[in-house]
Coordinates of C-alpha atoms and ligand atoms in Angstrom, one line a residue:
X13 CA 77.7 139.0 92.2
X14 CA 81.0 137.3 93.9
X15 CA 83.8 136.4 91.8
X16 CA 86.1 134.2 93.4
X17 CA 89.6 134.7 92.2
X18 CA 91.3 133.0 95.1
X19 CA 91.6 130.0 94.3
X20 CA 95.1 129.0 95.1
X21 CA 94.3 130.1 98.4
X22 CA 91.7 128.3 99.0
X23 CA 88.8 126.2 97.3
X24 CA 85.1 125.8 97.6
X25 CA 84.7 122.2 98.3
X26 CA 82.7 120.4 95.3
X27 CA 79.6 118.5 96.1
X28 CA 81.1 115.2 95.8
X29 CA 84.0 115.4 98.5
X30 CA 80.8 117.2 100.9
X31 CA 78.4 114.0 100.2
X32 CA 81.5 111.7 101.0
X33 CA 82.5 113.5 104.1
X34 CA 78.7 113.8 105.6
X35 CA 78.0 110.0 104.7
X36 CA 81.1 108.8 106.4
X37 CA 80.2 111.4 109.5
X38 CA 76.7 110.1 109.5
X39 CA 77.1 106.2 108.6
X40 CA 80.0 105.2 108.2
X41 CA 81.6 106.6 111.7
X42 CA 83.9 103.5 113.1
X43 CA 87.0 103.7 113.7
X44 CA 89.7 101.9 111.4
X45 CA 91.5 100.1 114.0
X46 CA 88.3 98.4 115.1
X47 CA 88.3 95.3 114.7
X48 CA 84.5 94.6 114.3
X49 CA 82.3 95.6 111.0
X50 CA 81.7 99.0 111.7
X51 CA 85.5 99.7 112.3
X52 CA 86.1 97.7 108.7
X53 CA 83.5 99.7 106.9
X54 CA 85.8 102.8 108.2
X55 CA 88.8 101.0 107.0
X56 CA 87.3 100.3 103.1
X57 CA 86.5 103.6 103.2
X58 CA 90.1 104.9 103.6
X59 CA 91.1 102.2 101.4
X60 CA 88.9 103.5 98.9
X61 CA 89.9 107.1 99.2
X62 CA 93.6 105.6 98.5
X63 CA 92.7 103.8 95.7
X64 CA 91.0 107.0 94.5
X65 CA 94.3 109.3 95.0
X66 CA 96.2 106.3 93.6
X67 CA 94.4 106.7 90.5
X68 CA 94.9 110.4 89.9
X69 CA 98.6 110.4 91.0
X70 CA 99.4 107.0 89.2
X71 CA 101.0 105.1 92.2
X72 CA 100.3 102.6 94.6
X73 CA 97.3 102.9 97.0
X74 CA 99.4 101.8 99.8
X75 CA 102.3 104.4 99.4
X76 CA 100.0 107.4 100.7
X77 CA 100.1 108.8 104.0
X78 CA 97.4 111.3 104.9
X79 CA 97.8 114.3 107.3
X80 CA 96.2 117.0 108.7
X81 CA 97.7 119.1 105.5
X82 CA 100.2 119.8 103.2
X83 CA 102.3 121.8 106.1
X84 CA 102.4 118.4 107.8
X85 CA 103.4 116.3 105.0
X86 CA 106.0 118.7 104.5
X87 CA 107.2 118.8 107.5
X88 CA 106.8 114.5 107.8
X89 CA 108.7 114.4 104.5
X90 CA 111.9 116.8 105.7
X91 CA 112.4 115.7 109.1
X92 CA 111.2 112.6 108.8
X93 CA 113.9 111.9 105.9
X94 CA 116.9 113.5 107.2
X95 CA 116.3 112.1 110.4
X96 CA 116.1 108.1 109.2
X97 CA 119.3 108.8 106.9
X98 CA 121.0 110.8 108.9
X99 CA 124.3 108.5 108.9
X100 CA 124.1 108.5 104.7
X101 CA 124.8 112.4 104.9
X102 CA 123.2 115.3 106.2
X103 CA 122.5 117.6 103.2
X104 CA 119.4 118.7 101.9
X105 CA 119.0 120.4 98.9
X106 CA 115.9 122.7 97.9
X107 CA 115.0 125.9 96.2
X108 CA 114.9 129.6 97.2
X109 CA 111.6 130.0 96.0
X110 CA 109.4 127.3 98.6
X111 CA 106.6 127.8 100.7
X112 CA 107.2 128.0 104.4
X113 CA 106.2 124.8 105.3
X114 CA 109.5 124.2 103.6
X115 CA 111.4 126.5 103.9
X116 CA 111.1 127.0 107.6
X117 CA 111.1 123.1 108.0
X118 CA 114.8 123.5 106.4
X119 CA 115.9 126.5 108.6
X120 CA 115.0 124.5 111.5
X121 CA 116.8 121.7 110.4
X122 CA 120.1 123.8 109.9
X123 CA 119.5 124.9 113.5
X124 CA 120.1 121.3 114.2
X125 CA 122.9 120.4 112.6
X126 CA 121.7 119.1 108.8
X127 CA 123.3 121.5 106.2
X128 CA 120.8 123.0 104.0
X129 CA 121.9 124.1 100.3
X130 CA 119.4 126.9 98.8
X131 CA 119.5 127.3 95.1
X132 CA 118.8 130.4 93.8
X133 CA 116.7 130.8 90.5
X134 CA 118.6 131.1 87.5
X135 CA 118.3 135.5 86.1
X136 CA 115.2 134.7 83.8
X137 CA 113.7 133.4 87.2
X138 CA 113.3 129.9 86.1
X139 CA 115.5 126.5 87.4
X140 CA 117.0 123.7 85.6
X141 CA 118.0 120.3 86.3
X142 CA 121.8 121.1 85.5
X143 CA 121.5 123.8 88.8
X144 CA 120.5 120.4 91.1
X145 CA 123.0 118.2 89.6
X146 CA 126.0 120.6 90.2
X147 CA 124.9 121.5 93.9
X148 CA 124.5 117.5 94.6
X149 CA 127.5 116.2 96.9
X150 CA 128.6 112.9 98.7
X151 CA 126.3 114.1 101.6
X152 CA 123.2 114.7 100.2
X153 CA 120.5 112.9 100.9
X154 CA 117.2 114.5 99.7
X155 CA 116.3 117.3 97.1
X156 CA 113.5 119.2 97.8
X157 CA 111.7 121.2 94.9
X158 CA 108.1 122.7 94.7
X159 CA 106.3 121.2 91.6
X160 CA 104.4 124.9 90.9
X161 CA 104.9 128.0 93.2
X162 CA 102.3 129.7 94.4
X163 CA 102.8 132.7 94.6
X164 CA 104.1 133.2 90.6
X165 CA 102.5 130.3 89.2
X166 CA 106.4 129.0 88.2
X167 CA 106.2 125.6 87.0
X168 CA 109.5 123.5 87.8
X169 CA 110.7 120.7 86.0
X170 CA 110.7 118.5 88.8
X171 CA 110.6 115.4 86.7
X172 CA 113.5 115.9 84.9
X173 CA 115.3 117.1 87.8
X174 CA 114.6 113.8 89.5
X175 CA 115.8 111.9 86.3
X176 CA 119.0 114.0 86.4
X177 CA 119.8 113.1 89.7
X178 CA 118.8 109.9 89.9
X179 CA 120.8 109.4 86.9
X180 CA 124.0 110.6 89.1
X181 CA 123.1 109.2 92.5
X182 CA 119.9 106.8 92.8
X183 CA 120.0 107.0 95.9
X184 CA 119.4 110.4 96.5
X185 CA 115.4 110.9 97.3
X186 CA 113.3 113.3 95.5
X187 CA 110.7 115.2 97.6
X188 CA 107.8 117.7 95.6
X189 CA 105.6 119.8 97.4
X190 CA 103.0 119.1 94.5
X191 CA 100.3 121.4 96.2
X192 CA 99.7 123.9 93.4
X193 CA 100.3 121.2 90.7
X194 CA 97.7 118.0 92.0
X195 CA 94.7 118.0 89.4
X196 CA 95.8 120.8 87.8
X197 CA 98.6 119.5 85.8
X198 CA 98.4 115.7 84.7
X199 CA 101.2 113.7 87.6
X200 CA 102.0 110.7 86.9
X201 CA 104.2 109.3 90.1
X202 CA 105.1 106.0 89.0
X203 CA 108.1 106.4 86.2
X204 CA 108.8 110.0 87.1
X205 CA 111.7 109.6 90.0
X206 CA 109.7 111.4 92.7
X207 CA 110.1 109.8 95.5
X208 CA 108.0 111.6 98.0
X209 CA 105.1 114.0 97.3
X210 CA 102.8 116.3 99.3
X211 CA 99.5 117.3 98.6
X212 CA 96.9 119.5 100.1
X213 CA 93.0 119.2 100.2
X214 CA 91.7 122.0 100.6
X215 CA 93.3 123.3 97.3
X216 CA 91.0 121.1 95.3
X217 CA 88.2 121.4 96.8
X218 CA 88.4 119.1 99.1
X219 CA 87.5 120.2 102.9
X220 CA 90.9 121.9 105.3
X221 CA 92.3 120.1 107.2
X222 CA 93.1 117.1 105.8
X223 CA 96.4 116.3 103.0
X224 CA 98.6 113.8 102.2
X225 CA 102.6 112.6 101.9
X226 CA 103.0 109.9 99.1
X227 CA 106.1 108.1 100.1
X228 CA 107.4 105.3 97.8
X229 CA 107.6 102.1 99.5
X230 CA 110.9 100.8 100.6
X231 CA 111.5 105.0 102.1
X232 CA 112.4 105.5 105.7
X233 CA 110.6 108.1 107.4
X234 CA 111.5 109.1 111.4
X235 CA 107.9 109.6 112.7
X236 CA 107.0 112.9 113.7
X237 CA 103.8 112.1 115.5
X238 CA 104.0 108.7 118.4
X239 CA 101.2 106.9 119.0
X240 CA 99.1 103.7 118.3
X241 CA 100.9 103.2 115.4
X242 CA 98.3 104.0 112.2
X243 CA 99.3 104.4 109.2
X244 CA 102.5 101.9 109.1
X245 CA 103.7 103.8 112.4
X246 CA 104.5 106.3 110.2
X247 CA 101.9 109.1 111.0
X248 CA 100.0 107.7 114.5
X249 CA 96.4 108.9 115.1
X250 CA 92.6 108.2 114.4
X251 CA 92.6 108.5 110.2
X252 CA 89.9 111.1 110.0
X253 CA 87.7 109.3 107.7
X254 CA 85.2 111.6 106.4
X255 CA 87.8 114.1 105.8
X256 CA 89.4 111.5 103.7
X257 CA 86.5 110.1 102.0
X258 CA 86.4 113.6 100.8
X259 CA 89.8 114.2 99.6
X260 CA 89.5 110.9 97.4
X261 CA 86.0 111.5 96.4
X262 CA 87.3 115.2 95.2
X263 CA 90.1 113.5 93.4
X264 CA 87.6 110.9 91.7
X265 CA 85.5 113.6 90.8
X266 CA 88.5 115.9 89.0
X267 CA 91.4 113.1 87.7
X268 CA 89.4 112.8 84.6
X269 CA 89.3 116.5 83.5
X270 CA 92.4 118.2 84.7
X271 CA 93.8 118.6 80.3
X272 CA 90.1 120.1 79.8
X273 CA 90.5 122.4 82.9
X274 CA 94.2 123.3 82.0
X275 CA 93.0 124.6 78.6
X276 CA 90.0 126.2 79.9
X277 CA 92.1 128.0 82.4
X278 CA 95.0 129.2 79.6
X279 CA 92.2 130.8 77.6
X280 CA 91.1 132.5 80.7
X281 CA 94.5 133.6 81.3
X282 CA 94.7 134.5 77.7
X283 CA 91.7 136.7 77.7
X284 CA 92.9 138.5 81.5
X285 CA 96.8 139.1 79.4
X286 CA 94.8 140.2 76.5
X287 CA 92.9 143.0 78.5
X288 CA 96.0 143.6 80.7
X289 CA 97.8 144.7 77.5
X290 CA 94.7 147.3 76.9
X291 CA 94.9 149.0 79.8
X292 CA 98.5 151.3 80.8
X293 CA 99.7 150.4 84.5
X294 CA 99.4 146.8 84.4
X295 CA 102.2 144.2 84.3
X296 CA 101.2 140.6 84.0
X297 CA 103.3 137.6 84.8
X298 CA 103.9 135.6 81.5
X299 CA 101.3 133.3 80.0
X300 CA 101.8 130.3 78.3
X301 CA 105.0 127.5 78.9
X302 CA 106.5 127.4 82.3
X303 CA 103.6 128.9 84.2
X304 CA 100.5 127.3 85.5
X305 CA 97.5 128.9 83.9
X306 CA 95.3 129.0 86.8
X307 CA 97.9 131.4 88.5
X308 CA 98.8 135.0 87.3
X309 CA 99.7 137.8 89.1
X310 CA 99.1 141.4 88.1
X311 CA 101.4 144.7 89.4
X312 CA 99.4 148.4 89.0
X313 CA 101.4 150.9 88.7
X314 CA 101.0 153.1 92.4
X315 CA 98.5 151.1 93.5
X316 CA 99.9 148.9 96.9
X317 CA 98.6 145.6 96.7
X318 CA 96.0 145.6 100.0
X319 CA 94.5 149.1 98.7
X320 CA 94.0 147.3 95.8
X321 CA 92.3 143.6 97.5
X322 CA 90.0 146.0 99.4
X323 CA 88.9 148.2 96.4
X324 CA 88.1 144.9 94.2
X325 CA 86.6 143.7 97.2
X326 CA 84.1 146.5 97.5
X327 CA 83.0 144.4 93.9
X328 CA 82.9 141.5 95.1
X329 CA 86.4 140.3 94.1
X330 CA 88.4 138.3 95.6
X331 CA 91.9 138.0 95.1
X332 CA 95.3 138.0 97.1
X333 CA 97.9 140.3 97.8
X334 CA 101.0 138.3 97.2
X335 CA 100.7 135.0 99.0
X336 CA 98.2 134.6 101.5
X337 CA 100.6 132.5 103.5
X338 CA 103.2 135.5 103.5
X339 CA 100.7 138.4 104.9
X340 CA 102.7 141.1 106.1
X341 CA 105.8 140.4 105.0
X342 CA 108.1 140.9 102.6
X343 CA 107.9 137.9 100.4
X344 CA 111.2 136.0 100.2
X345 CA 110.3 134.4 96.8
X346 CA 109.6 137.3 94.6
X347 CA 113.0 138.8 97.0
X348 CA 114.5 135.7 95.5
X349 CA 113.5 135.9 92.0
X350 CA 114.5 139.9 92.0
X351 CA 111.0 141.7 92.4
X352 CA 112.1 144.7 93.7
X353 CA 110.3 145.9 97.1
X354 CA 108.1 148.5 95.3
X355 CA 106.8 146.6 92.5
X356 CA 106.3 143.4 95.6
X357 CA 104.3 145.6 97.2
X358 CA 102.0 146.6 94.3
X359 CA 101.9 142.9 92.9
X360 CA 98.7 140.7 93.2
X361 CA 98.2 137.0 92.6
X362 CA 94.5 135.6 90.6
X363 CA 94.2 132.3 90.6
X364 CA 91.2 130.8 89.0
X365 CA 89.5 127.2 89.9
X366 CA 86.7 125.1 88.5
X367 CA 83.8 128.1 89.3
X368 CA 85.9 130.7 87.5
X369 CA 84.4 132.4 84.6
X370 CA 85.1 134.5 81.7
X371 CA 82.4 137.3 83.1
X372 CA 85.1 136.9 85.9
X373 CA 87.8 138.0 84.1
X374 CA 85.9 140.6 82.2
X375 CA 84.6 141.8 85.4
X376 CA 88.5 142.2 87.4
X377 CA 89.8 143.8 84.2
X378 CA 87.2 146.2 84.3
X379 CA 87.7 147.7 87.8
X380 CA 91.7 147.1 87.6
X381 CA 91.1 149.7 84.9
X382 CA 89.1 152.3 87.4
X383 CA 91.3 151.5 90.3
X384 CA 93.8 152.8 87.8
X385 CA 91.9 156.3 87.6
X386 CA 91.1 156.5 90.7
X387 CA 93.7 154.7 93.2
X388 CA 97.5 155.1 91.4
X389 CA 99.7 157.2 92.9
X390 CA 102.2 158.4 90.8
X391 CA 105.8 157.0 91.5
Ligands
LIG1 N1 102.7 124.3 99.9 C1 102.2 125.2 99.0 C2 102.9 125.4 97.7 C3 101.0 125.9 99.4 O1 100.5 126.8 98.5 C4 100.4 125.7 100.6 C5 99.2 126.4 101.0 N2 99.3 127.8 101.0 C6 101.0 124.7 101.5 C7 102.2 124.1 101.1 C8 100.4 124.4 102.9 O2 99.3 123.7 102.7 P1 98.2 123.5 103.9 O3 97.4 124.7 104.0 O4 97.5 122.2 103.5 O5 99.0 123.2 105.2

């Protein structure tokens, strides 16, 4: 048996988004900008995807941008903001807990010339609107703030963040990497303040390769990419179609049962915290208000995390030591939210999607408990 427990990671891509992507390869292969019927069916097909995306984020078909990932849209969504506003101010505000695709977009902006304001979590490890409404000033231009982190499963209160600031200065813009949080907690974009919001597709099960920027209309963004001027100029280049036939046919195929999935994965998470308590070693990030319940992660006592991914491997296991995006490093966000070095190094992160099961769950607690006997090294 495999058990997949990587989910955040990655995702198998469900059999609708494949079917889309192979017919589009197969039949539907003109290009967009062609002017005759085979280049229209191509463009329906991208308008379709839209509409499908509009429908599970609750905006306007029109306001999406697709990319070649979230990394991108990130990316499009920092630059491409500070940039067109540059003469409104030059400060961007974000959080000390964000995934490189944001946080090294930001350093590189402070390298030239923007000023970047980092806010630190508050001691319980958590953030609240009040921190983003003192740190705003007369130059800011765009607060940046992750919708769920992946590597704790944190969710942020990005809503009301954007409803604080807005309420002090419309016309700041409100950016949410919403990666971790699209189809897995319900988004509505239309009344919530966000202004901007990236998304990835292979992180529900959708194929790589292919993401999205949702940018209100009326928003200025400096290109990043030049070209023949898809996409409203804003993101030039071919739109890969079948790659984004998939990502709206995955979002088609999920919008209607991300509650039922939520509640399916907090009894999961339940059950894995209820074993956790049974067995002496383990410490397990909190379960229930404030953290996504398809993420936990899970520290063993004298066990480093990789000796650990490798012995649940040799079962068939799969999970992630940290972040998979931070391999071999230090992580800066559990640095930032106090994890000290030893207890970073022994911490791993399950994250469960739409294959996970409870025999799964059963299964990791099982051989967390002989790594225990076998692995730990006392302190
Ligand atoms: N943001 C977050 C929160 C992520 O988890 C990831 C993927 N690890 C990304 C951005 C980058 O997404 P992509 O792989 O689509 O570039």
């Amino acid at each position: 048996m495999e058990y997949y427990l990587d989910n955040s990671a990655t995702t198998r891509v469900c059999p609708e988004a494949a079917q889309a992507c192979v017919k589009a390869m197969e039949e539907t292969y003109g290009n967009p900008s062609s002017l005759h019927r085979m280049g229209y069916r191509a463009e329906q097909l991208v308008r379709q995807a839209s509409e499908q995306l509009g429908a599970a984020l609750s905006c306007a078909p029109e306001d999406i941008i697709y990319t070649s990932g979230a990394t991108e849209a990130n990316n499009l969504a920092l630059f491409g903001v500070m940039k067109a506003y540059a003469r409104q101010g030059k400060t961007l505000i974000t959080t000390a807990i964000e995934h490189p695709s944001i946080s090294e977009t930001a350093e590189e902006l402070a390298r030239r010339g923007f000023r970047v304001k980092r806010l630190p979590p508050l001691p319980d490890g958590t953030y609240s609107p009040r921190q983003f409404a003192e740190a705003l000033d007369e130059d800011t231009v765009l607060v940046s703030c992750m919708l769920v982190n992946n590597e704790t499963g944190l969710e942020l209160p990005v809503e009301e963040i954007a409803r604080t600031i807005k309420r002090l200065k419309p016309e700041v813009l409100i950016h949410t990497d919403g990666v971790q949080a699209f189809l897995r907690q319900p988004i509505k974009l239309r009344s919530s303040g966000i202004d901007l919001m990236s998304i990835s597709g292979h992180k529900v099960r959708a194929p790589k390769g292919i993401g999205a920027l949702y940018v209100h209309r009326g928003i200025r963004l400096l290109p990043r990419l030049y070209g023949g001027g898809q996409q409203k100029g804003i993101r030039s280049g071919t739109e890969p179609v079948p790659l984004i036939a998939a990502l709206g046919a995955a979002a088609a195929a999920q919008k209607d049962s991300v509650r039922q999935e939520r509640s399916r994965f907090s009894a999961l998470k339940e059950r894995l915290a209820a074993a956790c308590r049974e067995i002496a070693g383990v410490t397990m990030s909190p379960v229930g208000e404030g953290y996504a319940p398809h993420i936990a992660t899970l520290s063993l006592r004298g066990i480093r995390s990789e000796v650990l991914l490798h012995f649940l491997e040799q079962y068939g296991i799969y999970v992630s030591s940290g972040s998979a995006c931070s391999r071999g490093k230090q992580s800066p966000v559990l640095e930032a939210l106090g994890v000290d070095r030893q207890t970073a190094d022994e911490t791993i992160r399950v994250s469960f999607g739409a294959e996970t099961t409870e025999e799964a769950v059963d299964e990791l607690a099982v051989r967390l408990e002989e790594a225990l006997h076998t692995l730990a090294k006392v302190r």
